Amino acid sequence: MSAARRRPGWARLGILVAALALLATACGDKPLDTMDPAGPEAQSIKDLIVPIFIIAGIVFVLVQGAVIALWWKFRVDEPEDPADERPGTYADDEFPDQVHGNLNLEIAWTIIPTVLLAVISVFTLITLFDLDGVDAADDDLRITVVGQQWWWEFQYHLDGNTDTPPDFVTANEMVIPVDQQVPLLITSRDVIHSFWIPRLNGKQDAVPGSEFEWVVEASEIGDFAGQCTEFCGLSHGYMRMFTNAVEPAEFEAWAAEQVQSAPLLDEADEGFEGQQVFLANCASCHIITGVTSHVDADGDNLADVDTWDVYDGANKIVDPAILTAGVAPNLTHLMSRNTYAGSFFDLYDDDGNVNRAELEEWVFNAPEQKPNNPENRQGMTSFVGVLTAEQLDDVVDYLETLE
Amino acid sequence: MAITEEPPLELTTGSAPAIADRPLGVLTRPQGSVGWRSWLFTVDHKRIGIMYGAAALVFFVIGGIEALFIRLQLAQPNGTVLGADLYNQVFTMHGVTMIFLVAMPLGAAFANYLIPIQIGARDVAFPRLNAFSFWCFLGGAIFINTSWVLGGAPDGGWFAYAPNTGVLFSPTNGLDFFAIGLQITGIASLVSAINLIVTVVNLRAPGMTWFKMPVFTWMMLVVQVLLLFAIPVITVALVLLIFDRLYDANFFNVAEGADPLLWEHLFWIFGHPEVYILILPAFGVISEIIPVFSRKPIFGYPFMVFSGIAIGFMGWGVWAHHMFASGIGPISVAAFSISTMFIAVPTGVKILNWLATMYGGRLRFTTPMLFAVGVVSMFTIGGLSGVTHAVSPADTQQTDTYYIVAHFHYVIFGGVILGLFGGMYFWWPKVFGHMLNEKWGKLNFWTMLIGFNLTFGPMHLLGLQGMSRRIQTYSSGQGFDFWNLVSTIGSFVIALSVLIFVMNIWLSKRNAPNLPPPGPDPWDGRSLEWSTASPTPEHNFDYVPDIESLDDFWHRKWGEDENGRIVRLASAAEIAQDGSRTGVHLPSPSYWPIVAATGLPLIGYGLIFNLWLSALGGAVLLGAIYGWIMEPADDPDAGHGHGDEHDDEHGDDGPDDEAPAAETEEVAPVG
Amino acid sequence: MAIATSSRPPSAILPRARTVQVGTAFAVGATLMYFGALIGIYLDQRQAFAGTAGGWIPDEVDVQLTAPSIILWTFFLTVPIAQWAVYSIGRDDRKHAYLAFGLTILLGLMTINQAAFNFDAMGLVADRSRAETLIFLVAGSHIAITIIGLLFFLFTGFRALAGQFSHRYTDAVAAAAMYWYVVVFLYFVIWLLIYVTK
Ligand code: HEA
Ligand code: HEA
Ligand code: CUA
Ligand SMILES: [Cu+2]
C-alpha cells in the first residue's frame, strides 16, 4: 500500500464528495440556513464571515498544499525488500541538510498571521459594535421573549414600553412586520435557552434572572424557522419556533385581532361543554384571556393568574412550586397559529384543515407525543383516564373555536 | 536552582543517615514482578503508564460506542434508536468519557511512561503517589460509569450548565455521579501534575538543562502546569454544584437570585485551558515523530518550546469565547474575541515549524509519520474553524450548532487522537519490545483518516445550514438528511479502523516471536528513551546518562567529519544500554496506593446513597494513608536493596537512592 | 556542531533534589488557586448583593471578630514554632524538634476547635442564605487544608521519630512547614475578607 498508489483513490474520493456536496446543496430547502440571510443583521454577519472563510480557505489551501508538496518532493520510498530493513530506517549516508531553524523565517511566520488576524479583528469589532444596540424608536413595537421548558412565549408591547403589561401574549410563533427592526428582550423562566432565527440574526441566550436585548428584522416576507440552541433538558430538540414576517398592514390586522379576548360562553352557547371541560382541567395552567381570568371549576378567582402577574417584578422567575402552572402557552388565539407545542406539530394539514386527530392526541396524552416530565412539573400532563372520549371531543371542539 | 536542591549527600563517607530498618506498623510488602498482583501494587511509572493507556483505550471504545449510538439515532430524520432521555445521557456521557476518561488519561499514559525516560530518571519523583493517581483516576472513571446502572447517567451535557443541572431540573442521581466522579479524577490529575512537575524539575539526568529537554517533555510540563491551575477551578465549581444538589445550597438557584453565568465562567476558566491540556501532549508527540522520519532535527526548537508555553499562557485569557451568545456584554465579547484570535499565532508557528522540519528532509511515511502528518493537516482545519468562531458576531450563528461539533472533533480527533495513535505506533516497540505491523498500521491510518473526514467534514455544512447540536432528532424538511447519513457512515468507518488497530495489536503480538526484535532503537531515534533496551528494563537505565546536547543520544550515534558530512560514530546497538544490570535499588511495590484510592469512590457513593458508606470510605482512606506513611519507600526485605552498590560516580539518579522520606508528600493537599 | 564522542567522562556528583519541597511548592500553587477562585466568588457575590435590600450576612448570624482573631493569633504563634522544628532538625536536635512538632500540632488542633466553636457561636445555617453557604464553604475548606497541614506535620513528625531526618536531610520537614505557613496566610486572608470587612 504505497503512498503513490493511494493518491488517485484520494482524488477520486474528493471528486465524489464534491459532486455529492453539490447534489445535496441543490436539492431540498434549508429553513435554518445561516448563509441565506433574510434580514440586515444576518446579512452583515454573512458579509463579515464570508471574507473570513475565504482567508481561512487560503490558509487551508496553503497548509494542505504544503503537506502534499512536501510529501511529493521529499518522500523516500520504502526499501525495496522490506525484509532487509525495517520501516523507517535509512542508509548511513542518507542525510539531508541538518537545518536547525531559521530565525528570520520564524519571525516572519509569527508576524504574518498576527497582521492577518489584526485585520480580521478590526472587521470583527466594527461589525460587533455595529450590530450592538437598537435603532428602533422608543415607541416602536417591542417583544419580550420568554423561554420555558420547552416552548417560547412572546409578549407584545405595541407601544414599546416593556415595563407595563403586554398587550397580548402568544406562543411559539412570533409575527413581526416586515422591514422593521423589532427589539426583543430575551429572558427565561427556568433554565438557559437560546433564541435563534438563523435567517434573521444570530442567537442570544435566554438566561433566567436576566433580560438581554436583541433585535430581529426581516427584509422579506415569510416564515422563518428557529430552534432553541442551548441545551435545556429533556425536550431541547423539540423546542422550535417561527418568526413570521408579514406586511405592516397585515401585522396591524393581526395585532388588532390578538388583543381581543375570547368570549365567555354561557350554557346556551355552542361549545359551552368544551369550555367547562377546559376550565375544569386546563385552566390551572393555560390562559384564555377573557375566559380563564374569571373563575375556575372550583370557583376560585383566577384573575390574578393573569398573564402579566406571573412574570411581574420579582416573580419573573417562576417559583419552583409552579414551574408550569399558570405559565403554559396562552391559548386565546390558538387557531391563528400554524404550529403548536414548541412548533413541533403542525396545526393544519396541507389543505388547510385542522390536524384534528393529532391535536386530540396531544391534549389527551401530551407526554406521549413530545418527551416531557409532568411529574416534575416540566411540560403538559397526560389526561389519560381523566378525560372521557366525549370530554376530549368537546374540549378540542372548543379549542377549534379559539380563532 | 537554589530551592530545588540540597547540598550533595556523601553517602560513602561519614555516618550513614540513621534509617530504622523496621519502623512501626509495616506489613509485608507485595513482592515479585509478574502476575496480576504485580500490576495492582506496582509503583513503576512504566507499568502505570501502560495501565493508563489500556484504561483509556477501553474507555475510548465505550465512548466510541456511545458515539455510534448518537450517529445511529441521527442517521435519519425522526430517529427512534434512542429516546430523548437516553439520548441526552448518551451524548453527555460521550463527551465526558472522551474528554476526561480518554483524551486526558491517554496523554497521562505517554507522560508517565516517557517523561522519566526522556530526562534520564529511574522513576517519577513520588512513585507511590503516581500509583495513587492512576487508581484514583480509574476509580473515578468507573464511578461515573456505574451511574448507568444506578438510576441513570448524567444528562446535562459535558459542560453541565446551571441551572439545568440543579436537582429541580435533573432529579436523577446522574449529575451527582458527574460532579463527584470528576472531583475524584480531578484529584488524580492534580496529584499526578505535581508529581510530574517535580520529576522534571528535580530528576533530570546530569547535564540535561532546560533547553536540552525534548519537546515532548516540554509540552508535557506545560500541560502539568495548566492542570495544576485549572483543576482547582473546576474543583470549586463542582463543590458548589455538589452543595447545591446534595445540600440545597443556592449557588445556582435563580429563584434565590443566583446568576447562572457564574457556572459558565467557572467551567470555562477551567474548560478552555483544558482543551490545551488535551492538545499539547499530541503536539509533543508529533514533535518527536516528525524529526525522526525527516532525518532532521526539529526546526526552531526554541520557538517550538516558547510557542507551547505561550499557548499555555494565552489559554487562560480566552475562556469567554464559549459565551459569546450568553449576554456578557459587547465589551467583554470584543476583548475575548480578540484574545482568542491571537492564539492562532503560536499555534501557527508550530504548524509551520513542523512543515519546515519536513522541508528538505528525507521523509519516510511510516505509520507514526502518517499519523503525525495527519495531525498537521487535520488539526489545521479544526484550528481554522476555531478562528472563525473567534469572530464573535459570526459565532452567534455558529455556537451550539454542528459547526462547533465539527470544530472540536477536528481539533480533538484530528489533533489529539491521531497524534496519540501515532505516538502508540512510534513507541510501541519501546514499550512492548515488538513493532506493530506496518501494513495494518497504514490501513488503520487511511481508514481512520477517511472515516474521520466523512464523519466530521459534513458537520461543517450541517452546522452552517442550521443544525443545532444536542438535539435528539430533526425533521426531514430541514435539509439535514443527506449529510447526517454520510456522517453516520463515516463513524462506522472510524469504528472499522479502530477494530483494525485492535487487531493489529493482537496480530503483532502473536507474530512477534517470528520477527527479529526491534532492538533498542528501531527508528534511529533522537531522545534518551531509545538509548536503553526495548522493552524498557524495570530500572530504565543501567547507568544514568550524561547529557551534553539536545538530542544527546542521536549525537552519540552521529557526528560530522571534516567536510561537514554526517558520519556514523557508533551504532545504536553499540552504545545503547542493554538493561542487563541487576541490583539497582528501586522503589518497592506497595498495597497502599490502590487501597487509598478505593476509599474515594466509596465516599462518593456514600454521599449519594448512604453516609455510612462514606464513613467506611473515609476509614479506608485514612487507614491506607497511615499504612503508607509508616512504610518506607524501599522494602528492606526486597530482593535487591541494601548492600547494592550505589551509583556514586553518577551521583543522584532518581528515587532509588533517595532517603526514603522523599515520600511524605502523600498528605499534600488534593485541592 | 563538533564531533561528539560516545564515551565521556562521568559528570560530577549532583546535589540532592529537594523533591518534597518542590512538590509542596506546586501543591501550594494549586491550593492558592483553589482559594483564589473561592474567595473570588465570595467577593463577587457580595458585590452583586450590594445593591439589594437587607444585609449580605443575614441578621440572624452573629459575626464576631473575637474568635477569628484568637484563631489568627494562634496561627501566628505556630509560625515560629514550626520554624523551630525545622531549625532543630537541621541541627540534629531531636528533643527540641519533637517539642516543636508537638506544639504546632497542638495549636493547630486548637484552631480547629475554635473554628468549630466559632461556627456554633455565629449560628451559621449552611443552606439559609448565599452568604452563609459561602462562609461555610470558605471556612470549611480552610479547616480541610488545616487538617491536611496537620497530617503533613504529624507524619513528618512520625518519620522524624523513626530517625529519618537529620541535618543532611530536612526536606520534608521544611516542606511541611512551608505548607503550614500557607495555611496560616490563607487564614489571614479569610480573616480580613470575611470577618473584618463584612
Ligand atoms: C483540542 C482541543 C481544542 C483546541 C486545540 C482548540 C483550539 C481553538 N479553538 Fe476550540 N474548542 C474545543 C476544543 C479545542 N479548540 C472544544 C472541545 C470546544 C467546544 C466545547 C463545547 O462547546 O462543547 C471548542 C469551542 C471553541 C469555541 C467556542 C465556540 C462556541 O461554542 O461558540 C471557540 C470560539 O472562539 C474556539 C476557538 C478556538 C481557537 C481560536 C483555537 C485555536 O487554538 C486554533 C489555532 C490553530 C490554527 C488557527 C491553525 C494553524 C494556524 C496557522 C496555519 C497559522 C495561520 C492561521 C491564520 C492566520 C488564521 N473553540
Ligand atoms: C476526545 C474527544 C472526542 C472524541 C474522540 C469523539 C469521537 C466521536 N464523536 Fe464526539 N464529542 C465530544 C468529544 C469527542 N468525540 C464532546 C466533548 C462532545 C460534546 C458533548 C456534549 O455536547 O456535551 C461530543 C459530541 C458529539 C456529537 C454531538 C452530539 C450532539 O450534540 O447531539 C456527535 C454526533 O455525531 C459526536 C460523534 C462522535 C463520533 C462519531 C466519534 C468517533 O470518532 C468515535 C470513534 C470511536 C469508535 C467508533 C470506537 C471504536 C469502537 C469499536 C472498536 C467497537 C466496534 C463496535 C461496533 C462497530 C459496534 N460527538
Ligand atoms: Cu430550550 Cu433548548
Ligand atoms: Cu475554548
mmCIF file with all atom_site columns, C-alpha atoms in Angstrom, chain B residues 2-9 15 17-18 20 125-126 128 190 194 197-198 201-203 206 228-229 232-233 235-236 239-240 243 247-251 253 256-258 262 266 316 546 548 552 555-556 560 569 575 625 628-629 631 648-649 657-665 667-671, chain C residues 1-31 33-35 37-38 41 44-45 126-130 133-134 136-137 141 145 148-149 151-153 155-156 158-159 162-172 178-179:
data_model
loop_
_atom_site.group_PDB
_atom_site.id
_atom_site.type_symbol
_atom_site.label_atom_id
_atom_site.label_alt_id
_atom_site.label_comp_id
_atom_site.label_asym_id
_atom_site.label_entity_id
_atom_site.label_seq_id
_atom_site.pdbx_PDB_ins_code
_atom_site.Cartn_x
_atom_site.Cartn_y
_atom_site.Cartn_z
_atom_site.occupancy
_atom_site.B_iso_or_equiv
_atom_site.pdbx_formal_charge
_atom_site.auth_seq_id
_atom_site.auth_comp_id
_atom_site.auth_asym_id
_atom_site.auth_atom_id
_atom_site.pdbx_PDB_model_num
ATOM 1   C CA . ALA B 1 2   ? 18.661  27.109 44.810 1.00 0.00 ? 2   ALA B CA 1
ATOM 2   C CA . ILE B 1 3   ? 15.419  25.892 46.218 1.00 0.00 ? 3   ILE B CA 1
ATOM 3   C CA . THR B 1 4   ? 15.347  22.723 44.232 1.00 0.00 ? 4   THR B CA 1
ATOM 4   C CA . GLU B 1 5   ? 18.487  21.166 45.541 1.00 0.00 ? 5   GLU B CA 1
ATOM 5   C CA . GLU B 1 6   ? 20.066  20.106 48.734 1.00 0.00 ? 6   GLU B CA 1
ATOM 6   C CA . PRO B 1 7   ? 23.805  20.095 49.081 1.00 0.00 ? 7   PRO B CA 1
ATOM 7   C CA . PRO B 1 8   ? 25.380  16.821 47.941 1.00 0.00 ? 8   PRO B CA 1
ATOM 8   C CA . LEU B 1 9   ? 24.974  13.920 50.235 1.00 0.00 ? 9   LEU B CA 1
ATOM 9   C CA . SER B 1 15  ? 27.954  8.152  59.243 1.00 0.00 ? 15  SER B CA 1
ATOM 10  C CA . PRO B 1 17  ? 21.793  8.572  57.914 1.00 0.00 ? 17  PRO B CA 1
ATOM 11  C CA . ALA B 1 18  ? 20.078  6.670  60.622 1.00 0.00 ? 18  ALA B CA 1
ATOM 12  C CA . ALA B 1 20  ? 15.485  2.471  61.108 1.00 0.00 ? 20  ALA B CA 1
ATOM 13  C CA . ALA B 1 125 ? 9.604   11.798 41.976 1.00 0.00 ? 125 ALA B CA 1
ATOM 14  C CA . PHE B 1 126 ? 6.913   10.124 44.078 1.00 0.00 ? 126 PHE B CA 1
ATOM 15  C CA . ARG B 1 128 ? 3.618   5.570  45.164 1.00 0.00 ? 128 ARG B CA 1
ATOM 16  C CA . LEU B 1 190 ? -3.754  17.251 40.272 1.00 0.00 ? 190 LEU B CA 1
ATOM 17  C CA . ILE B 1 194 ? 2.548   17.866 40.944 1.00 0.00 ? 194 ILE B CA 1
ATOM 18  C CA . ILE B 1 197 ? 6.418   18.678 37.554 1.00 0.00 ? 197 ILE B CA 1
ATOM 19  C CA . VAL B 1 198 ? 8.710   17.737 40.405 1.00 0.00 ? 198 VAL B CA 1
ATOM 20  C CA . VAL B 1 201 ? 12.312  19.947 37.847 1.00 0.00 ? 201 VAL B CA 1
ATOM 21  C CA . ASN B 1 202 ? 14.386  17.680 40.052 1.00 0.00 ? 202 ASN B CA 1
ATOM 22  C CA . LEU B 1 203 ? 15.231  14.425 38.421 1.00 0.00 ? 203 LEU B CA 1
ATOM 23  C CA . PRO B 1 206 ? 23.240  15.293 34.793 1.00 0.00 ? 206 PRO B CA 1
ATOM 24  C CA . LEU B 1 228 ? -2.175  22.436 38.359 1.00 0.00 ? 228 LEU B CA 1
ATOM 25  C CA . PHE B 1 229 ? -4.053  25.678 37.988 1.00 0.00 ? 229 PHE B CA 1
ATOM 26  C CA . PRO B 1 232 ? -8.672  23.790 41.373 1.00 0.00 ? 232 PRO B CA 1
ATOM 27  C CA . VAL B 1 233 ? -11.110 25.959 39.429 1.00 0.00 ? 233 VAL B CA 1
ATOM 28  C CA . THR B 1 235 ? -12.969 21.719 41.835 1.00 0.00 ? 235 THR B CA 1
ATOM 29  C CA . VAL B 1 236 ? -14.532 24.872 43.212 1.00 0.00 ? 236 VAL B CA 1
ATOM 30  C CA . VAL B 1 239 ? -18.024 21.756 45.059 1.00 0.00 ? 239 VAL B CA 1
ATOM 31  C CA . LEU B 1 240 ? -20.646 24.430 44.549 1.00 0.00 ? 240 LEU B CA 1
ATOM 32  C CA . PHE B 1 243 ? -23.510 21.622 47.643 1.00 0.00 ? 243 PHE B CA 1
ATOM 33  C CA . TYR B 1 247 ? -27.401 20.109 50.496 1.00 0.00 ? 247 TYR B CA 1
ATOM 34  C CA . ASP B 1 248 ? -29.820 22.545 48.911 1.00 0.00 ? 248 ASP B CA 1
ATOM 35  C CA . ALA B 1 249 ? -27.389 25.391 48.794 1.00 0.00 ? 249 ALA B CA 1
ATOM 36  C CA . ASN B 1 250 ? -28.464 28.056 46.350 1.00 0.00 ? 250 ASN B CA 1
ATOM 37  C CA . PHE B 1 251 ? -25.462 28.928 44.262 1.00 0.00 ? 251 PHE B CA 1
ATOM 38  C CA . ASN B 1 253 ? -30.851 28.636 42.096 1.00 0.00 ? 253 ASN B CA 1
ATOM 39  C CA . GLU B 1 256 ? -32.860 32.815 45.020 1.00 0.00 ? 256 GLU B CA 1
ATOM 40  C CA . GLY B 1 257 ? -31.169 35.442 42.940 1.00 0.00 ? 257 GLY B CA 1
ATOM 41  C CA . ALA B 1 258 ? -28.247 33.398 41.668 1.00 0.00 ? 258 ALA B CA 1
ATOM 42  C CA . LEU B 1 262 ? -21.293 32.092 37.397 1.00 0.00 ? 262 LEU B CA 1
ATOM 43  C CA . LEU B 1 266 ? -16.076 28.867 36.292 1.00 0.00 ? 266 LEU B CA 1
ATOM 44  C CA . TRP B 1 316 ? -6.055  31.448 30.367 1.00 0.00 ? 316 TRP B CA 1
ATOM 45  C CA . ASP B 1 546 ? 25.219  12.266 30.960 1.00 0.00 ? 546 ASP B CA 1
ATOM 46  C CA . GLU B 1 548 ? 25.705  17.206 26.560 1.00 0.00 ? 548 GLU B CA 1
ATOM 47  C CA . ASP B 1 552 ? 22.111  13.755 23.003 1.00 0.00 ? 552 ASP B CA 1
ATOM 48  C CA . HIS B 1 555 ? 24.706  12.939 18.659 1.00 0.00 ? 555 HIS B CA 1
ATOM 49  C CA . ARG B 1 556 ? 26.408  9.944  20.140 1.00 0.00 ? 556 ARG B CA 1
ATOM 50  C CA . GLU B 1 560 ? 30.360  15.340 11.422 1.00 0.00 ? 560 GLU B CA 1
ATOM 51  C CA . LEU B 1 569 ? 30.159  7.343  15.252 1.00 0.00 ? 569 LEU B CA 1
ATOM 52  C CA . ILE B 1 575 ? 26.088  2.454  22.694 1.00 0.00 ? 575 ILE B CA 1
ATOM 53  C CA . ILE B 1 625 ? -2.590  6.805  54.429 1.00 0.00 ? 625 ILE B CA 1
ATOM 54  C CA . TRP B 1 628 ? 1.538   4.306  53.561 1.00 0.00 ? 628 TRP B CA 1
ATOM 55  C CA . ILE B 1 629 ? 3.289   6.708  55.899 1.00 0.00 ? 629 ILE B CA 1
ATOM 56  C CA . GLU B 1 631 ? 6.085   2.085  55.227 1.00 0.00 ? 631 GLU B CA 1
ATOM 57  C CA . ASP B 1 648 ? 28.128  7.076  43.206 1.00 0.00 ? 648 ASP B CA 1
ATOM 58  C CA . GLU B 1 649 ? 30.159  8.115  40.283 1.00 0.00 ? 649 GLU B CA 1
ATOM 59  C CA . ASP B 1 657 ? 18.924  6.213  46.438 1.00 0.00 ? 657 ASP B CA 1
ATOM 60  C CA . GLU B 1 658 ? 16.879  8.970  47.858 1.00 0.00 ? 658 GLU B CA 1
ATOM 61  C CA . ALA B 1 659 ? 16.283  8.948  51.500 1.00 0.00 ? 659 ALA B CA 1
ATOM 62  C CA . PRO B 1 660 ? 13.019  7.083  51.945 1.00 0.00 ? 660 PRO B CA 1
ATOM 63  C CA . ALA B 1 661 ? 11.442  10.168 53.387 1.00 0.00 ? 661 ALA B CA 1
ATOM 64  C CA . ALA B 1 662 ? 11.017  11.513 49.923 1.00 0.00 ? 662 ALA B CA 1
ATOM 65  C CA . GLU B 1 663 ? 7.508   10.206 50.063 1.00 0.00 ? 663 GLU B CA 1
ATOM 66  C CA . THR B 1 664 ? 5.758   12.021 52.808 1.00 0.00 ? 664 THR B CA 1
ATOM 67  C CA . GLU B 1 665 ? 4.233   14.054 50.060 1.00 0.00 ? 665 GLU B CA 1
ATOM 68  C CA . VAL B 1 667 ? -0.503  14.140 52.611 1.00 0.00 ? 667 VAL B CA 1
ATOM 69  C CA . ALA B 1 668 ? -0.158  17.097 50.346 1.00 0.00 ? 668 ALA B CA 1
ATOM 70  C CA . PRO B 1 669 ? -3.401  18.847 49.564 1.00 0.00 ? 669 PRO B CA 1
ATOM 71  C CA . VAL B 1 670 ? -5.580  17.430 46.935 1.00 0.00 ? 670 VAL B CA 1
ATOM 72  C CA . GLY B 1 671 ? -7.442  20.618 46.279 1.00 0.00 ? 671 GLY B CA 1
ATOM 73  C CA . MET C 2 1   ? 28.489  21.086 15.520 1.00 0.00 ? 1   MET C CA 1
ATOM 74  C CA . ALA C 2 2   ? 31.521  19.394 16.850 1.00 0.00 ? 2   ALA C CA 1
ATOM 75  C CA . ILE C 2 3   ? 32.072  15.706 16.606 1.00 0.00 ? 3   ILE C CA 1
ATOM 76  C CA . ALA C 2 4   ? 30.554  14.155 19.619 1.00 0.00 ? 4   ALA C CA 1
ATOM 77  C CA . THR C 2 5   ? 32.146  11.149 21.150 1.00 0.00 ? 5   THR C CA 1
ATOM 78  C CA . SER C 2 6   ? 30.280  8.298  22.542 1.00 0.00 ? 6   SER C CA 1
ATOM 79  C CA . SER C 2 7   ? 32.307  7.906  25.665 1.00 0.00 ? 7   SER C CA 1
ATOM 80  C CA . ARG C 2 8   ? 32.606  10.780 28.011 1.00 0.00 ? 8   ARG C CA 1
ATOM 81  C CA . PRO C 2 9   ? 33.856  11.213 31.499 1.00 0.00 ? 9   PRO C CA 1
ATOM 82  C CA . PRO C 2 10  ? 31.167  10.923 34.126 1.00 0.00 ? 10  PRO C CA 1
ATOM 83  C CA . SER C 2 11  ? 29.953  14.208 35.459 1.00 0.00 ? 11  SER C CA 1
ATOM 84  C CA . ALA C 2 12  ? 30.396  15.481 38.942 1.00 0.00 ? 12  ALA C CA 1
ATOM 85  C CA . ILE C 2 13  ? 28.189  14.430 41.805 1.00 0.00 ? 13  ILE C CA 1
ATOM 86  C CA . LEU C 2 14  ? 24.918  16.234 41.574 1.00 0.00 ? 14  LEU C CA 1
ATOM 87  C CA . PRO C 2 15  ? 23.335  17.852 44.556 1.00 0.00 ? 15  PRO C CA 1
ATOM 88  C CA . ARG C 2 16  ? 20.366  16.081 46.016 1.00 0.00 ? 16  ARG C CA 1
ATOM 89  C CA . ALA C 2 17  ? 16.958  17.030 44.824 1.00 0.00 ? 17  ALA C CA 1
ATOM 90  C CA . ARG C 2 18  ? 14.550  18.548 47.295 1.00 0.00 ? 18  ARG C CA 1
ATOM 91  C CA . THR C 2 19  ? 11.645  16.770 45.751 1.00 0.00 ? 19  THR C CA 1
ATOM 92  C CA . VAL C 2 20  ? 9.224   17.124 48.607 1.00 0.00 ? 20  VAL C CA 1
ATOM 93  C CA . GLN C 2 21  ? 9.750   20.830 48.910 1.00 0.00 ? 21  GLN C CA 1
ATOM 94  C CA . VAL C 2 22  ? 9.352   21.389 45.216 1.00 0.00 ? 22  VAL C CA 1
ATOM 95  C CA . GLY C 2 23  ? 6.256   19.249 45.148 1.00 0.00 ? 23  GLY C CA 1
ATOM 96  C CA . THR C 2 24  ? 4.847   21.101 48.090 1.00 0.00 ? 24  THR C CA 1
ATOM 97  C CA . ALA C 2 25  ? 5.534   24.385 46.402 1.00 0.00 ? 25  ALA C CA 1
ATOM 98  C CA . PHE C 2 26  ? 3.386   23.319 43.484 1.00 0.00 ? 26  PHE C CA 1
ATOM 99  C CA . ALA C 2 27  ? 0.737   21.946 45.789 1.00 0.00 ? 27  ALA C CA 1
ATOM 100 C CA . VAL C 2 28  ? 0.737   25.377 47.364 1.00 0.00 ? 28  VAL C CA 1
ATOM 101 C CA . GLY C 2 29  ? 0.130   26.840 43.930 1.00 0.00 ? 29  GLY C CA 1
ATOM 102 C CA . ALA C 2 30  ? -2.911  24.640 43.450 1.00 0.00 ? 30  ALA C CA 1
ATOM 103 C CA . THR C 2 31  ? -4.191  25.445 46.920 1.00 0.00 ? 31  THR C CA 1
ATOM 104 C CA . MET C 2 33  ? -5.703  28.776 43.012 1.00 0.00 ? 33  MET C CA 1
ATOM 105 C CA . TYR C 2 34  ? -8.497  26.957 44.785 1.00 0.00 ? 34  TYR C CA 1
ATOM 106 C CA . PHE C 2 35  ? -8.852  29.621 47.423 1.00 0.00 ? 35  PHE C CA 1
ATOM 107 C CA . ALA C 2 37  ? -11.395 31.056 42.944 1.00 0.00 ? 37  ALA C CA 1
ATOM 108 C CA . LEU C 2 38  ? -13.462 30.529 46.056 1.00 0.00 ? 38  LEU C CA 1
ATOM 109 C CA . ILE C 2 41  ? -16.712 34.018 44.099 1.00 0.00 ? 41  ILE C CA 1
ATOM 110 C CA . ASP C 2 44  ? -18.200 38.687 43.505 1.00 0.00 ? 44  ASP C CA 1
ATOM 111 C CA . GLN C 2 45  ? -21.385 37.519 45.152 1.00 0.00 ? 45  GLN C CA 1
ATOM 112 C CA . ALA C 2 126 ? -25.416 26.329 55.809 1.00 0.00 ? 126 ALA C CA 1
ATOM 113 C CA . ASP C 2 127 ? -28.399 26.453 53.488 1.00 0.00 ? 127 ASP C CA 1
ATOM 114 C CA . ARG C 2 128 ? -30.199 29.578 54.567 1.00 0.00 ? 128 ARG C CA 1
ATOM 115 C CA . SER C 2 129 ? -28.542 32.341 52.599 1.00 0.00 ? 129 SER C CA 1
ATOM 116 C CA . ARG C 2 130 ? -25.857 32.512 49.984 1.00 0.00 ? 130 ARG C CA 1
ATOM 117 C CA . THR C 2 133 ? -23.226 28.890 52.481 1.00 0.00 ? 133 THR C CA 1
ATOM 118 C CA . LEU C 2 134 ? -20.185 30.660 51.146 1.00 0.00 ? 134 LEU C CA 1
ATOM 119 C CA . PHE C 2 136 ? -19.355 27.785 55.430 1.00 0.00 ? 136 PHE C CA 1
ATOM 120 C CA . LEU C 2 137 ? -17.582 26.702 52.283 1.00 0.00 ? 137 LEU C CA 1
ATOM 121 C CA . SER C 2 141 ? -12.230 24.441 53.059 1.00 0.00 ? 141 SER C CA 1
ATOM 122 C CA . ILE C 2 145 ? -6.366  22.359 54.474 1.00 0.00 ? 145 ILE C CA 1
ATOM 123 C CA . ILE C 2 148 ? -4.027  18.360 55.659 1.00 0.00 ? 148 ILE C CA 1
ATOM 124 C CA . GLY C 2 149 ? -1.271  20.571 57.031 1.00 0.00 ? 149 GLY C CA 1
ATOM 125 C CA . LEU C 2 151 ? -1.414  15.455 58.923 1.00 0.00 ? 151 LEU C CA 1
ATOM 126 C CA . PHE C 2 152 ? 1.650   16.512 56.985 1.00 0.00 ? 152 PHE C CA 1
ATOM 127 C CA . PHE C 2 153 ? 3.255   17.641 60.223 1.00 0.00 ? 153 PHE C CA 1
ATOM 128 C CA . PHE C 2 155 ? 3.642   12.252 59.518 1.00 0.00 ? 155 PHE C CA 1
ATOM 129 C CA . THR C 2 156 ? 6.902   14.099 59.190 1.00 0.00 ? 156 THR C CA 1
ATOM 130 C CA . PHE C 2 158 ? 6.487   10.244 62.901 1.00 0.00 ? 158 PHE C CA 1
ATOM 131 C CA . ARG C 2 159 ? 9.235   9.925  60.438 1.00 0.00 ? 159 ARG C CA 1
ATOM 132 C CA . ALA C 2 162 ? 11.921  6.995  63.116 1.00 0.00 ? 162 ALA C CA 1
ATOM 133 C CA . GLY C 2 163 ? 15.099  8.954  62.659 1.00 0.00 ? 163 GLY C CA 1
ATOM 134 C CA . GLN C 2 164 ? 14.709  9.708  59.020 1.00 0.00 ? 164 GLN C CA 1
ATOM 135 C CA . PHE C 2 165 ? 15.684  13.344 59.146 1.00 0.00 ? 165 PHE C CA 1
ATOM 136 C CA . SER C 2 166 ? 18.947  14.871 60.037 1.00 0.00 ? 166 SER C CA 1
ATOM 137 C CA . HIS C 2 167 ? 20.886  17.991 59.300 1.00 0.00 ? 167 HIS C CA 1
ATOM 138 C CA . ARG C 2 168 ? 21.594  16.460 55.924 1.00 0.00 ? 168 ARG C CA 1
ATOM 139 C CA . TYR C 2 169 ? 18.012  15.904 55.068 1.00 0.00 ? 169 TYR C CA 1
ATOM 140 C CA . THR C 2 170 ? 15.402  18.328 56.281 1.00 0.00 ? 170 THR C CA 1
ATOM 141 C CA . ASP C 2 171 ? 13.479  18.396 53.043 1.00 0.00 ? 171 ASP C CA 1
ATOM 142 C CA . ALA C 2 172 ? 10.145  17.021 54.172 1.00 0.00 ? 172 ALA C CA 1
ATOM 143 C CA . MET C 2 178 ? 6.086   25.666 54.098 1.00 0.00 ? 178 MET C CA 1
ATOM 144 C CA . TYR C 2 179 ? 2.638   24.249 53.647 1.00 0.00 ? 179 TYR C CA 1
#
